[in-house]
CSV table of C-alpha atoms in Angstrom, one decimal:
chain,number,residue,atom,x,y,z
A,1,MET,CA,107.7,14.4,158.2
A,2,PRO,CA,110.9,16.6,158.8
A,3,THR,CA,111.8,19.1,156.0
A,4,PHE,CA,115.1,17.8,155.3
A,5,LEU,CA,113.5,14.2,154.7
A,6,VAL,CA,110.9,15.7,152.2
A,7,PHE,CA,113.6,17.7,150.4
A,8,PHE,CA,115.8,14.5,150.2
A,9,ILE,CA,112.9,12.5,148.8
A,10,VAL,CA,111.9,15.1,146.3
A,11,PHE,CA,115.4,16.0,145.0
A,12,SER,CA,116.4,12.2,144.8
A,13,LEU,CA,113.3,11.5,142.8
A,14,LEU,CA,113.8,14.1,140.4
A,15,VAL,CA,117.4,12.9,139.6
A,16,LEU,CA,116.6,9.2,139.7
A,17,ILE,CA,113.8,9.6,137.2
A,18,HIS,CA,116.0,11.6,135.0
A,19,GLU,CA,118.6,9.0,135.0
A,20,LEU,CA,116.1,6.2,134.8
A,21,GLY,CA,115.2,7.8,131.5
A,22,HIS,CA,118.8,7.4,130.0
A,23,PHE,CA,118.8,3.9,131.4
A,24,VAL,CA,115.5,2.5,129.7
A,25,MET,CA,116.5,4.1,126.4
A,26,ALA,CA,120.1,2.7,126.5
A,27,LYS,CA,118.7,-0.8,127.2
A,28,LYS,CA,116.4,-0.4,124.3
A,29,ALA,CA,119.0,0.8,122.0
A,30,GLY,CA,121.2,-2.3,122.9
A,31,VAL,CA,123.8,-0.2,124.7
A,32,LYS,CA,125.4,-1.9,127.8
A,33,VAL,CA,124.7,-0.2,130.9
A,34,GLU,CA,127.7,-0.7,133.1
A,35,GLU,CA,126.1,0.8,136.4
A,36,PHE,CA,122.8,2.3,137.6
A,37,GLY,CA,123.8,4.0,140.8
A,38,ILE,CA,121.4,5.5,143.6
A,39,GLY,CA,123.5,8.2,145.0
A,40,TYR,CA,127.0,9.0,144.2
A,41,PRO,CA,130.4,7.3,144.8
A,42,PRO,CA,132.1,6.0,146.9
A,43,ARG,CA,130.0,2.9,146.5
A,44,LEU,CA,128.7,1.3,149.7
A,45,TRP,CA,127.0,-1.6,148.1
A,46,GLY,CA,126.6,-3.1,144.6
A,47,LYS,CA,125.0,-6.2,143.1
A,48,LYS,CA,125.6,-7.1,139.3
A,49,ILE,CA,122.5,-8.6,137.8
A,50,LYS,CA,123.4,-9.7,134.2
A,51,GLU,CA,125.6,-7.1,132.7
A,52,THR,CA,124.7,-4.1,134.9
A,53,ILE,CA,125.9,-3.2,138.5
A,54,TYR,CA,123.0,-1.8,140.6
A,55,SER,CA,124.8,0.1,143.5
A,56,ILE,CA,123.9,2.4,146.6
A,57,ASN,CA,126.4,5.1,147.1
A,58,ALA,CA,127.7,7.1,150.0
A,59,ILE,CA,126.3,10.7,148.7
A,60,PRO,CA,122.5,10.2,149.2
A,61,PHE,CA,121.3,12.7,146.7
A,62,GLY,CA,120.2,11.6,143.2
A,63,GLY,CA,122.0,9.0,141.1
A,64,PHE,CA,123.8,8.2,137.8
A,65,VAL,CA,124.0,5.9,134.7
A,66,ARG,CA,127.4,4.8,133.4
A,67,LEU,CA,127.2,3.8,129.9
A,68,TYR,CA,129.6,1.5,128.1
A,69,GLY,CA,131.9,3.3,125.5
A,70,GLN,CA,130.7,6.8,126.7
A,71,ASP,CA,134.2,7.9,127.4
A,72,GLU,CA,137.4,7.5,125.5
A,73,LYS,CA,138.4,4.2,126.7
A,74,VAL,CA,139.0,1.5,124.1
A,75,VAL,CA,136.1,-0.8,123.9
A,76,LYS,CA,136.0,-4.5,122.8
A,77,ASP,CA,132.4,-4.8,121.7
A,78,LYS,CA,131.7,-1.7,119.6
A,79,ARG,CA,128.2,-2.8,118.9
A,80,ARG,CA,127.3,-2.2,122.5
A,81,ALA,CA,129.1,1.1,123.1
A,82,PHE,CA,127.2,4.3,123.2
A,83,TYR,CA,129.3,6.2,120.7
A,84,ALA,CA,129.1,3.5,118.1
A,85,GLN,CA,125.3,3.9,118.0
A,86,SER,CA,123.5,5.8,115.3
A,87,LYS,CA,122.7,9.6,115.7
A,88,LYS,CA,119.1,8.8,116.3
A,89,LYS,CA,119.7,6.0,119.0
A,90,ARG,CA,122.2,8.4,120.8
A,91,SER,CA,119.6,11.3,120.6
A,92,LEU,CA,116.9,9.2,122.1
A,93,ILE,CA,119.3,8.1,124.8
A,94,ILE,CA,120.1,11.4,125.7
A,95,MET,CA,116.5,12.8,125.5
A,96,GLY,CA,115.3,9.9,127.6
A,97,GLY,CA,116.0,11.8,131.0
A,98,VAL,CA,114.3,14.9,129.7
A,99,VAL,CA,111.2,13.0,128.6
A,100,MET,CA,111.0,11.1,132.0
A,101,ASN,CA,111.2,14.5,134.0
A,102,PHE,CA,108.4,16.0,132.0
A,103,PHE,CA,106.4,12.8,132.4
A,104,LEU,CA,107.0,12.8,136.3
A,105,GLY,CA,105.7,16.3,136.1
A,106,VAL,CA,102.5,15.3,134.2
A,107,ILE,CA,101.9,12.4,136.8
A,108,CYS,CA,102.4,14.8,139.7
A,109,PHE,CA,99.9,17.3,138.4
A,110,ALA,CA,97.5,14.5,137.5
A,111,LEU,CA,97.6,13.3,140.8
A,112,VAL,CA,96.7,16.7,142.3
A,113,TYR,CA,93.8,17.2,139.9
A,114,SER,CA,92.5,13.6,140.4
A,115,LYS,CA,92.0,14.5,144.1
A,116,LEU,CA,91.0,18.2,144.0
A,117,GLY,CA,88.9,18.0,140.8
A,118,ILE,CA,89.5,18.9,137.2
A,119,PRO,CA,89.7,22.6,136.2
A,120,THR,CA,86.9,23.4,134.0
A,121,GLN,CA,86.6,26.8,132.2
A,122,LEU,CA,83.4,28.7,132.8
A,123,ASP,CA,81.5,31.0,130.3
A,124,TYR,CA,81.3,33.6,132.8
A,125,ILE,CA,83.6,35.5,135.5
A,126,LYS,CA,82.8,34.2,139.0
A,127,VAL,CA,83.4,36.6,141.8
A,128,LEU,CA,85.3,34.8,144.7
A,129,ASP,CA,85.5,37.5,147.3
A,130,VAL,CA,84.8,41.2,147.7
A,131,THR,CA,87.0,43.6,149.9
A,132,HIS,CA,85.1,45.8,152.2
A,133,ASP,CA,84.5,49.3,151.2
A,134,SER,CA,85.9,48.7,147.7
A,135,PRO,CA,83.9,50.0,144.5
A,136,ALA,CA,82.5,46.4,144.1
A,137,TYR,CA,81.2,46.2,147.9
A,138,GLN,CA,79.7,49.6,147.3
A,139,ALA,CA,78.0,48.6,144.0
A,140,GLY,CA,76.3,45.5,145.8
A,141,ILE,CA,78.6,42.9,144.2
A,142,LYS,CA,78.7,39.7,146.3
A,143,PRO,CA,80.9,36.6,146.4
A,144,GLY,CA,79.3,34.0,144.0
A,145,ASP,CA,78.0,36.8,141.6
A,146,LYS,CA,78.5,35.7,137.9
A,147,ILE,CA,79.5,38.4,135.5
A,148,ILE,CA,78.6,37.7,131.9
A,149,GLN,CA,79.4,41.1,130.3
A,150,THR,CA,80.8,44.5,130.8
A,151,GLU,CA,79.1,47.7,129.3
A,152,ILE,CA,81.3,50.7,129.0
A,153,GLU,CA,79.6,53.9,127.5
A,154,GLY,CA,77.0,51.6,125.9
A,155,ARG,CA,79.6,49.2,124.3
A,156,ILE,CA,79.4,45.7,125.4
A,157,GLU,CA,82.7,43.8,126.3
A,158,ILE,CA,82.7,40.0,126.8
A,159,ALA,CA,86.0,39.0,128.6
A,160,GLU,CA,87.0,35.3,127.6
A,161,ASN,CA,88.9,34.7,130.7
A,162,SER,CA,89.9,36.2,134.2
A,163,GLU,CA,93.0,37.9,132.7
A,164,ALA,CA,91.1,39.5,129.9
A,165,PHE,CA,88.5,40.9,132.4
A,166,VAL,CA,91.4,42.3,134.6
A,167,ASP,CA,93.1,43.9,131.4
A,168,LEU,CA,89.6,45.5,130.6
A,169,ILE,CA,89.0,47.0,134.0
A,170,ILE,CA,92.6,48.3,134.1
A,171,ALA,CA,92.2,50.0,130.6
A,172,HIS,CA,89.1,51.9,131.9
A,173,ARG,CA,90.4,53.0,135.4
A,174,GLY,CA,88.5,56.0,136.7
A,175,GLU,CA,85.4,55.2,134.4
A,176,GLU,CA,82.0,54.1,135.3
A,177,LEU,CA,81.2,50.4,134.0
A,178,VAL,CA,78.2,48.4,134.2
A,179,LEU,CA,78.6,44.8,135.1
A,180,VAL,CA,75.8,42.6,133.9
A,181,MET,CA,75.1,39.4,136.0
A,182,VAL,CA,73.8,35.9,134.9
A,183,ASP,CA,70.7,36.6,136.9
A,184,GLY,CA,69.9,39.9,135.0
A,185,ARG,CA,71.3,42.5,137.5
A,186,ARG,CA,73.1,45.4,136.0
A,187,LEU,CA,75.4,47.0,138.7
A,188,LYS,CA,77.1,50.2,138.2
A,189,VAL,CA,80.5,50.5,139.6
A,190,THR,CA,83.5,53.0,138.9
A,191,ALA,CA,87.0,51.4,138.5
A,192,ARG,CA,89.7,53.0,140.9
A,193,THR,CA,92.5,54.9,139.4
A,194,GLU,CA,96.1,53.4,140.3
A,195,GLU,CA,96.6,56.3,142.8
A,196,ASP,CA,93.3,55.5,144.7
A,197,THR,CA,93.9,51.8,144.8
A,198,PRO,CA,95.2,50.5,148.1
A,199,GLY,CA,98.3,48.1,147.9
A,200,GLY,CA,97.4,44.4,147.4
A,201,GLN,CA,93.9,45.4,145.8
A,202,GLY,CA,92.7,45.7,142.3
A,203,ALA,CA,90.7,48.6,140.6
A,204,LEU,CA,87.5,47.0,141.8
A,205,GLY,CA,88.5,45.2,144.9
A,206,VAL,CA,87.3,41.7,143.9
A,207,GLY,CA,88.8,38.3,143.5
A,208,ILE,CA,87.8,36.5,140.4
A,209,THR,CA,88.1,33.4,138.4
A,210,ASN,CA,86.7,31.7,135.2
A,211,THR,CA,87.5,28.2,136.2
A,212,GLU,CA,86.0,25.8,138.7
A,213,MET,CA,87.1,22.3,140.0
A,214,LYS,CA,84.7,19.7,138.6
A,215,PHE,CA,84.5,16.0,139.6
A,216,PHE,CA,83.4,13.4,137.4
A,217,ALA,CA,82.6,9.5,137.8
A,218,TRP,CA,85.6,7.8,139.7
A,219,TRP,CA,86.5,5.8,136.6
A,220,GLN,CA,86.9,9.0,134.6
A,221,MET,CA,89.1,11.1,137.2
A,222,PRO,CA,92.5,9.4,136.4
A,223,PHE,CA,92.2,9.8,132.6
A,224,ARG,CA,90.9,13.5,133.0
A,225,GLY,CA,93.6,14.0,135.6
A,226,ILE,CA,96.3,12.9,133.3
A,227,ILE,CA,95.0,15.3,130.4
A,228,ALA,CA,94.8,18.2,132.8
A,229,GLY,CA,98.2,17.2,134.1
A,230,LEU,CA,99.6,17.3,130.6
A,231,GLU,CA,98.1,20.7,130.0
A,232,GLU,CA,99.6,22.0,133.3
A,233,ALA,CA,103.1,20.6,132.6
A,234,ILE,CA,103.0,22.2,129.2
A,235,LEU,CA,101.8,25.5,130.7
A,236,TRP,CA,104.7,25.5,133.2
A,237,GLY,CA,107.1,24.5,130.5
A,238,LYS,CA,106.2,27.6,128.5
A,239,GLU,CA,106.3,29.8,131.6
A,240,ILE,CA,109.8,28.4,132.4
A,241,ILE,CA,111.1,29.0,128.9
A,242,TYR,CA,109.8,32.7,129.1
A,243,SER,CA,111.3,33.2,132.5
A,244,LEU,CA,114.6,31.7,131.4
A,245,GLY,CA,114.5,34.1,128.3
A,246,ILE,CA,114.1,37.0,130.4
A,247,MET,CA,116.8,36.1,132.9
A,248,ILE,CA,119.3,35.4,129.9
A,249,LYS,CA,118.4,38.8,128.4
A,250,ASN,CA,119.1,40.4,131.9
A,251,LEU,CA,122.3,38.7,132.3
A,252,PHE,CA,123.5,40.1,129.0
A,253,ARG,CA,122.4,43.6,130.5
A,254,GLY,CA,124.6,42.8,133.6
A,255,VAL,CA,121.4,42.5,135.7
A,256,ILE,CA,122.0,39.6,138.2
A,257,PRO,CA,118.5,37.8,138.9
A,258,LYS,CA,117.5,37.9,142.5
A,259,ASP,CA,114.9,35.5,142.6
A,260,VAL,CA,116.8,32.5,141.4
A,261,ALA,CA,117.0,29.6,143.9
A,262,GLY,CA,119.7,27.1,144.6
A,263,PRO,CA,119.7,24.1,146.9
A,264,VAL,CA,119.3,26.2,150.0
A,265,GLY,CA,116.5,28.5,148.5
A,266,ILE,CA,114.6,25.2,147.3
A,267,TYR,CA,115.0,23.7,150.8
A,268,GLN,CA,113.5,26.8,152.2
A,269,ILE,CA,110.6,26.7,149.8
A,270,THR,CA,110.1,23.0,150.5
A,271,SER,CA,109.7,23.9,154.2
A,272,GLU,CA,106.8,26.2,153.4
A,273,VAL,CA,105.3,23.9,150.8
A,274,LYS,CA,105.3,21.0,153.3
A,275,LYS,CA,102.8,22.9,155.4
A,276,GLY,CA,100.2,22.5,152.6
A,277,GLY,CA,100.3,18.6,152.8
A,278,PHE,CA,100.9,15.8,150.3
A,279,LEU,CA,99.2,17.5,147.4
A,280,ALA,CA,101.2,20.7,147.7
A,281,VAL,CA,104.4,18.7,147.8
A,282,ALA,CA,103.4,16.8,144.7
A,283,GLN,CA,102.6,19.9,142.9
A,284,PHE,CA,105.9,21.3,143.7
A,285,THR,CA,107.6,18.3,142.8
A,286,GLY,CA,105.9,18.5,139.4
A,287,ILE,CA,107.0,22.1,138.8
A,288,LEU,CA,110.6,21.3,139.7
A,289,SER,CA,110.6,18.3,137.4
A,290,VAL,CA,109.3,20.3,134.4
A,291,ASN,CA,111.7,22.9,135.3
A,292,LEU,CA,114.6,20.3,135.4
A,293,ALA,CA,113.3,19.0,131.9
A,294,VAL,CA,113.5,22.5,130.4
A,295,ILE,CA,116.8,23.3,131.8
A,296,ASN,CA,118.4,20.1,130.5
A,297,VAL,CA,117.3,20.8,127.0
A,298,LEU,CA,119.4,24.2,126.9
A,299,PRO,CA,122.5,23.7,124.6
A,300,PHE,CA,124.9,24.4,127.3
A,301,PRO,CA,127.9,22.1,127.6
A,302,GLY,CA,127.2,19.6,130.7
A,303,LEU,CA,123.4,19.5,129.9
A,304,ASP,CA,121.7,16.9,127.6
A,305,GLY,CA,120.8,19.8,125.2
A,306,ALA,CA,124.6,20.3,124.3
A,307,TRP,CA,125.0,16.6,123.5
A,308,ILE,CA,122.1,17.0,121.0
A,309,VAL,CA,124.0,19.9,119.5
A,310,PHE,CA,127.1,17.9,119.2
A,311,ILE,CA,125.1,15.1,117.2
A,312,LEU,CA,123.8,17.9,115.1
A,313,LEU,CA,127.3,19.1,114.3
A,314,GLU,CA,128.5,15.7,113.7
A,315,LYS,CA,125.8,15.3,111.1
A,316,VAL,CA,126.8,18.5,109.4
A,317,LEU,CA,130.6,18.1,109.7
A,318,GLY,CA,130.4,14.3,109.0
A,319,LYS,CA,132.9,13.4,111.8
A,320,LYS,CA,132.8,12.8,115.5
A,321,ARG,CA,134.9,14.9,117.8
A,322,ARG,CA,134.9,13.0,121.1
A,323,ARG,CA,137.8,14.8,122.7
A,324,ILE,CA,136.3,18.2,122.1
A,325,GLU,CA,132.9,17.2,123.1
A,326,GLN,CA,134.3,15.9,126.5
A,327,LEU,CA,136.5,18.9,127.1
A,328,LEU,CA,133.5,21.3,126.5
A,329,SER,CA,131.4,19.1,128.7
A,330,GLN,CA,133.9,19.0,131.5
A,331,ALA,CA,134.1,22.9,131.2
A,332,GLY,CA,130.4,23.3,131.3
A,333,LEU,CA,130.0,21.1,134.3
A,334,ALA,CA,132.6,23.1,136.2
A,335,LEU,CA,130.8,26.4,135.1
A,336,LEU,CA,127.5,24.9,136.3
A,337,VAL,CA,129.2,23.8,139.7
A,338,LEU,CA,130.4,27.5,140.1
A,339,LEU,CA,127.1,28.9,139.2
A,340,MET,CA,125.4,26.6,141.8
A,341,VAL,CA,127.9,27.7,144.5
A,342,LEU,CA,127.4,31.5,143.7
A,343,ILE,CA,123.5,30.9,143.9
A,344,THR,CA,123.8,29.0,147.1
A,345,ILE,CA,126.0,31.8,148.5
A,346,ASN,CA,123.2,34.2,147.5
A,347,ASP,CA,120.6,31.9,149.1
A,348,VAL,CA,122.5,31.9,152.4
A,349,ARG,CA,122.8,35.6,152.2
A,350,ARG,CA,119.0,36.2,151.6
A,351,LEU,CA,118.2,33.7,154.4
A,352,VAL,CA,120.5,35.5,156.9
A,353,ALA,CA,119.0,38.9,155.9
A,354,ASN,CA,115.5,37.7,156.3
C-alpha cells in the first residue's frame, strides 16, 4: 500500500475516532447533533437521518461534529442545545474525544500484543546478544544466558529490571564484577569506562531484557492483549506528558525543540514504519492516538482541555462567558495553525537537509 494512503487512513482514523467520541456523548446527553462530517467542507454529499446530517466533504482528512447551540446563534429548543446542558454533561461531551483516542490506543496495542505475545516480566536478566571482543564476550557470556545477581566486592546486588541492571553497571565502570548465572556459573567481567566504550555499545557490550513474549490459550489472548494494551497506553501517556513538560520548560528558556514532527515529519516516519508491516503501523497508530489524547487535555484555547477550564471557571464565577470563550478558542486555534505551519516548515527544511 502506498505511503500516502497509509498516512491518510491513519490520520483520518485518529480524527474520526476523536469526533465520534464527541458525537456519542452528545447523543447520550440529549444534545442535538446537527452534522457528523467525514472530511472538511465544502460538502460533497450529505444525507439527513432523523435530526443529523451525515456528510462526506471535499477536504479528505479527518472529520467534525457540529452540535446544536454550540455557537452564539439563538436556539429555539434550549433543552437540546449544548450550552444549556449541565456542567457535568458538557464536560463528558468534551472529554468524549480524548477518551476515544485513548481507547483506540489501547485497542491498537492490544492487537499487536495478541499477535506477538504478551510481555511477561522475568525474574532474571536475559542476555540477547554479545558484541565480539567486548568485556562480556571475553568473559564467556553468551546469548541466552540468564543473570540472577551481580557481586561487587563481595556485595550482592539484584537488579529488578533491565534499566536497574544498566544503572548498576554504569555506576561501577572500571570495576571488576561477578555475574552469577541461573545455571550456577560465576563469570568475572570488568565494566569498561566511558572513554573505553565504543560508540553504540554499553559498558559490557551486551543486549539484555527482563521480559519475554508469552503466548496463552487462544481464548485468553484477546483479554490479556487488552490488559497489556492498557498498560502500554498508560506508559506512553506518562512518557508523552514527561516529554511535553521538558519541551515547555525548554521553550520558556528560549530553546526550540528540534525533534517535534508535524504532518510532513509524521508522513516521513509513516514511510519507515510501513516497512515493518501491519503490526508496526498499528503500534504507530496507537502511539499517535495516545499522543492526540494527551495533547487535547492541555488547557490551551482551541483544545478540549481549555473547554474544561472554561467550565471550571464558570463554576467558580457562577456565570457563562460564551463570547470570551469563543474569542479565546478562535485565537488559540489561530496560534495552533501558525505553530503547525512553523513545524511543517521545519519538517521540510530537515527533509531537504537530509
